[in-house]
Amino acid sequence: DAGVTQSPTHLIKTRGQQVTLRCSPKSGHDTVSWYQQALGQGPQFIFQYYEEEERQRGNFPDRFSGHQFPNYSSELNVNALLLGDSALYLCASSRGGNSNEQFFGPGTRLTVL
Amino acid sequence: KQEVTQIPAALSVPEGENLVLNCSFTDSAIYNLQWFRQDPGKGLTSLLLIQSSQREQTSGRLNASLDKSSGRSTLYIAASQPGDSATYLCAVEGRGSTLGRLYFGRGTQLTVWP
């Protein structure tokens, strides 16, 4: 079992650019959530996808968008990058669309210059 | 809005000590509570999950308790080891429209020295 995987591991972008981060859930999981963790802070919920639809959304602007594919993998897109978007982006997967234990991936470290 | 607070923010202890990490949350309407471990620059590893109907969970040297009515949880680490050095995060899961959403504290950074 590969667990939750994310790509890329690290990414450097400049202000105004766009970025796409990818997540493959743990085998048997169909629900994917994305979190942003700034340095020294706890993770903040961005949104959750189940059955290819956004089920919940945290307090993030529309520059943050996502997608879930039929194989349950997911993408997080961020447009018009700001310096403040620099963070560790974490993907978590769970099973069944309802509350179940969430398993986290290793994260993608995004640096915006 | 759910807010999660963890005390202390940092803790440095010699090997062998028993430790208590504290977590408090403002809204007692939670579905469950999880404790995670995070090594520097890495993802989160789940340590213990306590359902809202439970009072405690144990795994090896770790024991977590939950008092939902007072909005508190504690993580007890017995006989600490240098390998326990990491940041420990507490997260609560909402109910109803926020089911599946985790609310995190800022964490307790633990250093155990030999």
mmCIF file of C-alpha atoms in Angstrom:
data_model
loop_
_atom_site.group_PDB
_atom_site.id
_atom_site.type_symbol
_atom_site.label_atom_id
_atom_site.label_comp_id
_atom_site.label_asym_id
_atom_site.label_seq_id
_atom_site.Cartn_x
_atom_site.Cartn_y
_atom_site.Cartn_z
ATOM 1 C CA ASP A 1 0.000 0.000 0.000
ATOM 2 C CA ALA A 2 1.642 3.222 -1.220
ATOM 3 C CA GLY A 3 -0.289 5.504 1.084
ATOM 4 C CA VAL A 4 -1.119 9.061 0.045
ATOM 5 C CA THR A 5 1.307 10.435 -2.525
ATOM 6 C CA GLN A 6 1.815 14.037 -3.636
ATOM 7 C CA SER A 7 3.770 15.670 -6.415
ATOM 8 C CA PRO A 8 5.916 17.587 -6.800
ATOM 9 C CA THR A 9 7.856 17.579 -3.529
ATOM 10 C CA HIS A 10 9.083 21.137 -3.904
ATOM 11 C CA LEU A 11 8.135 23.967 -6.218
ATOM 12 C CA ILE A 12 9.412 27.504 -6.724
ATOM 13 C CA LYS A 13 7.246 30.057 -8.535
ATOM 14 C CA THR A 14 7.155 33.821 -8.936
ATOM 15 C CA ARG A 15 4.323 36.174 -8.052
ATOM 16 C CA GLY A 16 1.466 36.141 -10.542
ATOM 17 C CA GLN A 17 2.179 32.658 -11.860
ATOM 18 C CA GLN A 18 -0.139 29.672 -11.638
ATOM 19 C CA VAL A 19 0.605 26.305 -10.028
ATOM 20 C CA THR A 20 -0.938 22.818 -10.019
ATOM 21 C CA LEU A 21 -0.331 20.332 -7.225
ATOM 22 C CA ARG A 22 -1.302 16.668 -7.427
ATOM 23 C CA CYS A 23 -2.465 14.050 -4.943
ATOM 24 C CA SER A 24 -3.158 10.325 -5.202
ATOM 25 C CA PRO A 25 -5.212 8.953 -2.308
ATOM 26 C CA LYS A 26 -4.508 5.848 -0.291
ATOM 27 C CA SER A 27 -5.805 2.663 -1.901
ATOM 28 C CA GLY A 28 -9.520 2.220 -1.197
ATOM 29 C CA HIS A 29 -10.057 5.897 -0.360
ATOM 30 C CA ASP A 30 -12.408 8.078 -2.381
ATOM 31 C CA THR A 31 -12.380 11.397 -0.502
ATOM 32 C CA VAL A 32 -9.598 13.955 -0.774
ATOM 33 C CA SER A 33 -9.066 17.079 1.338
ATOM 34 C CA TRP A 34 -6.469 19.806 0.859
ATOM 35 C CA TYR A 35 -4.821 21.847 3.625
ATOM 36 C CA GLN A 36 -2.408 24.775 3.641
ATOM 37 C CA GLN A 37 0.212 24.944 6.385
ATOM 38 C CA ALA A 38 2.184 28.178 6.718
ATOM 39 C CA LEU A 39 5.442 28.086 8.645
ATOM 40 C CA GLY A 40 4.840 27.721 12.368
ATOM 41 C CA GLN A 41 1.073 27.327 11.957
ATOM 42 C CA GLY A 42 -1.363 24.464 12.021
ATOM 43 C CA PRO A 43 -2.860 23.258 8.733
ATOM 44 C CA GLN A 44 -5.842 25.240 7.413
ATOM 45 C CA PHE A 45 -8.621 23.492 5.486
ATOM 46 C CA ILE A 46 -8.915 24.559 1.841
ATOM 47 C CA PHE A 47 -11.564 22.197 0.412
ATOM 48 C CA GLN A 48 -12.709 18.594 0.172
ATOM 49 C CA TYR A 49 -13.663 16.502 -2.867
ATOM 50 C CA TYR A 50 -15.930 13.476 -2.983
ATOM 51 C CA GLU A 51 -17.488 11.875 -6.061
ATOM 52 C CA GLU A 52 -15.670 14.446 -8.214
ATOM 53 C CA GLU A 53 -17.452 17.360 -6.540
ATOM 54 C CA GLU A 54 -16.363 19.977 -4.033
ATOM 55 C CA ARG A 55 -18.245 19.132 -0.847
ATOM 56 C CA GLN A 56 -16.885 21.762 1.521
ATOM 57 C CA ARG A 57 -14.720 24.813 1.235
ATOM 58 C CA GLY A 58 -12.725 26.712 3.822
ATOM 59 C CA ASN A 59 -12.045 30.438 3.910
ATOM 60 C CA PHE A 60 -9.842 30.647 0.811
ATOM 61 C CA PRO A 61 -10.296 32.937 -2.213
ATOM 62 C CA ASP A 62 -11.452 31.755 -5.625
ATOM 63 C CA ARG A 63 -7.817 31.754 -6.781
ATOM 64 C CA PHE A 64 -7.726 28.339 -5.129
ATOM 65 C CA SER A 65 -9.569 25.719 -7.156
ATOM 66 C CA GLY A 66 -9.509 21.973 -7.395
ATOM 67 C CA HIS A 67 -10.582 18.921 -9.258
ATOM 68 C CA GLN A 68 -11.113 15.249 -8.545
ATOM 69 C CA PHE A 69 -10.763 12.625 -11.261
ATOM 70 C CA PRO A 70 -12.718 9.369 -11.673
ATOM 71 C CA ASN A 71 -9.769 7.435 -10.187
ATOM 72 C CA TYR A 72 -10.162 9.642 -7.046
ATOM 73 C CA SER A 73 -6.864 11.480 -7.545
ATOM 74 C CA SER A 74 -7.045 15.233 -7.143
ATOM 75 C CA GLU A 75 -5.422 18.479 -8.217
ATOM 76 C CA LEU A 76 -5.128 21.797 -6.421
ATOM 77 C CA ASN A 77 -4.709 24.854 -8.635
ATOM 78 C CA VAL A 78 -3.664 28.272 -7.414
ATOM 79 C CA ASN A 79 -3.810 31.257 -9.778
ATOM 80 C CA ALA A 80 -2.169 34.676 -9.521
ATOM 81 C CA LEU A 81 0.263 33.535 -6.836
ATOM 82 C CA LEU A 82 1.039 35.843 -3.945
ATOM 83 C CA LEU A 83 4.032 35.782 -1.612
ATOM 84 C CA GLY A 84 1.647 34.727 1.159
ATOM 85 C CA ASP A 85 0.789 31.526 -0.714
ATOM 86 C CA SER A 86 4.192 30.141 0.240
ATOM 87 C CA ALA A 87 3.423 27.141 2.432
ATOM 88 C CA LEU A 88 3.365 23.378 2.758
ATOM 89 C CA TYR A 89 0.300 22.027 0.957
ATOM 90 C CA LEU A 90 -1.007 18.805 2.426
ATOM 91 C CA CYS A 91 -3.402 16.327 0.914
ATOM 92 C CA ALA A 92 -5.436 13.945 3.073
ATOM 93 C CA SER A 93 -7.561 11.011 1.979
ATOM 94 C CA SER A 94 -10.328 9.079 3.666
ATOM 95 C CA ARG A 95 -13.000 6.571 2.772
ATOM 96 C CA GLY A 96 -16.695 6.751 2.177
ATOM 97 C CA GLY A 97 -17.473 10.429 2.001
ATOM 98 C CA ASN A 98 -18.453 10.503 5.654
ATOM 99 C CA SER A 99 -16.234 10.904 8.650
ATOM 100 C CA ASN A 100 -13.406 8.425 8.741
ATOM 101 C CA GLU A 101 -9.807 8.677 9.824
ATOM 102 C CA GLN A 102 -7.831 10.890 7.455
ATOM 103 C CA PHE A 103 -4.383 9.919 6.207
ATOM 104 C CA PHE A 104 -1.978 12.623 5.093
ATOM 105 C CA GLY A 105 0.589 12.725 2.330
ATOM 106 C CA PRO A 106 4.126 14.134 2.659
ATOM 107 C CA GLY A 107 3.103 17.524 1.281
ATOM 108 C CA THR A 108 4.313 19.873 -1.442
ATOM 109 C CA ARG A 109 6.492 22.781 -0.348
ATOM 110 C CA LEU A 110 5.579 25.834 -2.463
ATOM 111 C CA THR A 111 7.825 28.878 -2.416
ATOM 112 C CA VAL A 112 6.633 32.054 -4.128
ATOM 113 C CA LEU A 113 9.332 34.646 -4.881
ATOM 114 C CA LYS B 1 -16.190 29.151 14.548
ATOM 115 C CA GLN B 2 -14.110 26.322 15.973
ATOM 116 C CA GLU B 3 -10.776 27.366 17.464
ATOM 117 C CA VAL B 4 -8.162 24.929 18.714
ATOM 118 C CA THR B 5 -5.411 25.918 21.132
ATOM 119 C CA GLN B 6 -2.414 23.880 22.195
ATOM 120 C CA ILE B 7 -0.305 24.451 25.295
ATOM 121 C CA PRO B 8 2.634 24.600 25.669
ATOM 122 C CA ALA B 9 3.890 25.849 22.303
ATOM 123 C CA ALA B 10 7.270 24.238 22.963
ATOM 124 C CA LEU B 11 8.671 21.749 25.430
ATOM 125 C CA SER B 12 12.251 20.575 26.006
ATOM 126 C CA VAL B 13 12.831 17.666 28.387
ATOM 127 C CA PRO B 14 15.471 15.037 29.212
ATOM 128 C CA GLU B 15 14.961 11.492 28.075
ATOM 129 C CA GLY B 16 12.776 9.330 30.319
ATOM 130 C CA GLU B 17 10.331 11.980 31.493
ATOM 131 C CA ASN B 18 6.573 11.514 31.324
ATOM 132 C CA LEU B 19 4.893 14.332 29.395
ATOM 133 C CA VAL B 20 1.478 15.908 29.097
ATOM 134 C CA LEU B 21 0.465 17.958 26.053
ATOM 135 C CA ASN B 22 -2.753 19.944 26.218
ATOM 136 C CA CYS B 23 -5.364 20.792 23.612
ATOM 137 C CA SER B 24 -8.535 22.850 24.009
ATOM 138 C CA PHE B 25 -11.345 23.620 21.567
ATOM 139 C CA THR B 26 -14.140 26.166 21.691
ATOM 140 C CA ASP B 27 -17.070 24.244 20.187
ATOM 141 C CA SER B 28 -17.874 20.946 21.903
ATOM 142 C CA ALA B 29 -19.983 19.747 18.943
ATOM 143 C CA ILE B 30 -17.189 17.648 17.464
ATOM 144 C CA TYR B 31 -17.294 14.319 15.677
ATOM 145 C CA ASN B 32 -13.865 13.160 16.796
ATOM 146 C CA LEU B 33 -10.426 14.343 17.858
ATOM 147 C CA GLN B 34 -7.096 13.250 16.412
ATOM 148 C CA TRP B 35 -3.531 13.679 17.558
ATOM 149 C CA PHE B 36 -0.865 13.847 14.864
ATOM 150 C CA ARG B 37 2.904 13.908 14.814
ATOM 151 C CA GLN B 38 4.818 16.031 12.295
ATOM 152 C CA ASP B 39 8.546 15.850 11.689
ATOM 153 C CA PRO B 40 10.218 19.005 10.290
ATOM 154 C CA GLY B 41 9.055 19.745 6.734
ATOM 155 C CA LYS B 42 7.122 16.488 6.533
ATOM 156 C CA GLY B 43 3.514 15.362 6.396
ATOM 157 C CA LEU B 44 1.327 14.319 9.332
ATOM 158 C CA THR B 45 1.300 10.911 10.951
ATOM 159 C CA SER B 46 -1.866 9.982 12.824
ATOM 160 C CA LEU B 47 -1.157 8.845 16.389
ATOM 161 C CA LEU B 48 -4.553 8.439 18.010
ATOM 162 C CA LEU B 49 -8.180 9.080 17.087
ATOM 163 C CA ILE B 50 -10.848 9.448 19.765
ATOM 164 C CA GLN B 51 -14.494 9.345 18.752
ATOM 165 C CA SER B 52 -16.712 11.902 20.487
ATOM 166 C CA SER B 53 -18.420 9.107 22.444
ATOM 167 C CA GLN B 54 -15.100 7.823 23.818
ATOM 168 C CA ARG B 55 -13.061 9.090 26.763
ATOM 169 C CA GLU B 56 -9.598 7.855 25.868
ATOM 170 C CA GLN B 57 -7.410 5.874 23.495
ATOM 171 C CA THR B 58 -4.060 4.201 24.045
ATOM 172 C CA SER B 59 -1.288 3.137 21.708
ATOM 173 C CA GLY B 60 1.981 1.935 23.197
ATOM 174 C CA ARG B 61 3.493 4.734 25.287
ATOM 175 C CA LEU B 62 0.796 7.188 24.166
ATOM 176 C CA ASN B 63 -2.510 7.818 25.878
ATOM 177 C CA ALA B 64 -5.010 10.464 24.813
ATOM 178 C CA SER B 65 -8.054 11.548 26.778
ATOM 179 C CA LEU B 66 -11.071 13.561 25.700
ATOM 180 C CA ASP B 67 -13.443 15.635 27.815
ATOM 181 C CA LYS B 68 -15.865 16.913 25.205
ATOM 182 C CA SER B 69 -18.047 18.884 27.608
ATOM 183 C CA SER B 70 -15.128 21.011 28.790
ATOM 184 C CA GLY B 71 -13.521 21.150 25.348
ATOM 185 C CA ARG B 72 -10.222 19.557 26.368
ATOM 186 C CA SER B 73 -7.903 16.748 25.396
ATOM 187 C CA THR B 74 -4.546 15.668 26.733
ATOM 188 C CA LEU B 75 -1.853 13.547 25.141
ATOM 189 C CA TYR B 76 0.261 11.671 27.659
ATOM 190 C CA ILE B 77 3.666 10.369 26.533
ATOM 191 C CA ALA B 78 5.309 7.906 28.899
ATOM 192 C CA ALA B 79 9.071 7.447 29.240
ATOM 193 C CA SER B 80 9.957 9.924 26.496
ATOM 194 C CA GLN B 81 12.759 9.136 24.040
ATOM 195 C CA PRO B 82 14.834 11.328 21.682
ATOM 196 C CA GLY B 83 12.938 9.760 18.782
ATOM 197 C CA ASP B 84 9.759 11.379 20.136
ATOM 198 C CA SER B 85 11.133 14.802 19.170
ATOM 199 C CA ALA B 86 8.645 16.321 16.715
ATOM 200 C CA THR B 87 5.687 18.703 16.585
ATOM 201 C CA TYR B 88 2.445 17.276 17.965
ATOM 202 C CA LEU B 89 -0.785 18.578 16.460
ATOM 203 C CA CYS B 90 -4.293 18.259 17.803
ATOM 204 C CA ALA B 91 -7.242 18.385 15.392
ATOM 205 C CA VAL B 92 -10.992 18.202 15.894
ATOM 206 C CA GLU B 93 -13.470 17.201 13.226
ATOM 207 C CA GLY B 94 -16.662 19.184 12.892
ATOM 208 C CA ARG B 95 -20.202 17.841 12.755
ATOM 209 C CA GLY B 96 -23.099 18.502 10.414
ATOM 210 C CA SER B 97 -22.100 20.756 7.537
ATOM 211 C CA THR B 98 -18.449 20.649 8.621
ATOM 212 C CA LEU B 99 -18.235 16.867 8.921
ATOM 213 C CA GLY B 100 -14.925 15.746 7.428
ATOM 214 C CA ARG B 101 -13.229 19.089 8.020
ATOM 215 C CA LEU B 102 -10.346 19.106 10.507
ATOM 216 C CA TYR B 103 -9.575 22.142 12.638
ATOM 217 C CA PHE B 104 -5.983 22.192 13.851
ATOM 218 C CA GLY B 105 -4.084 23.834 16.651
ATOM 219 C CA ARG B 106 -0.627 25.327 16.082
ATOM 220 C CA GLY B 107 1.070 22.361 17.702
ATOM 221 C CA THR B 108 3.491 21.673 20.528
ATOM 222 C CA GLN B 109 7.134 21.410 19.465
ATOM 223 C CA LEU B 110 8.733 18.692 21.593
ATOM 224 C CA THR B 111 12.465 18.168 22.031
ATOM 225 C CA VAL B 112 13.685 15.190 24.048
ATOM 226 C CA TRP B 113 17.412 15.264 24.704
ATOM 227 C CA PRO B 114 19.549 12.303 25.731
#
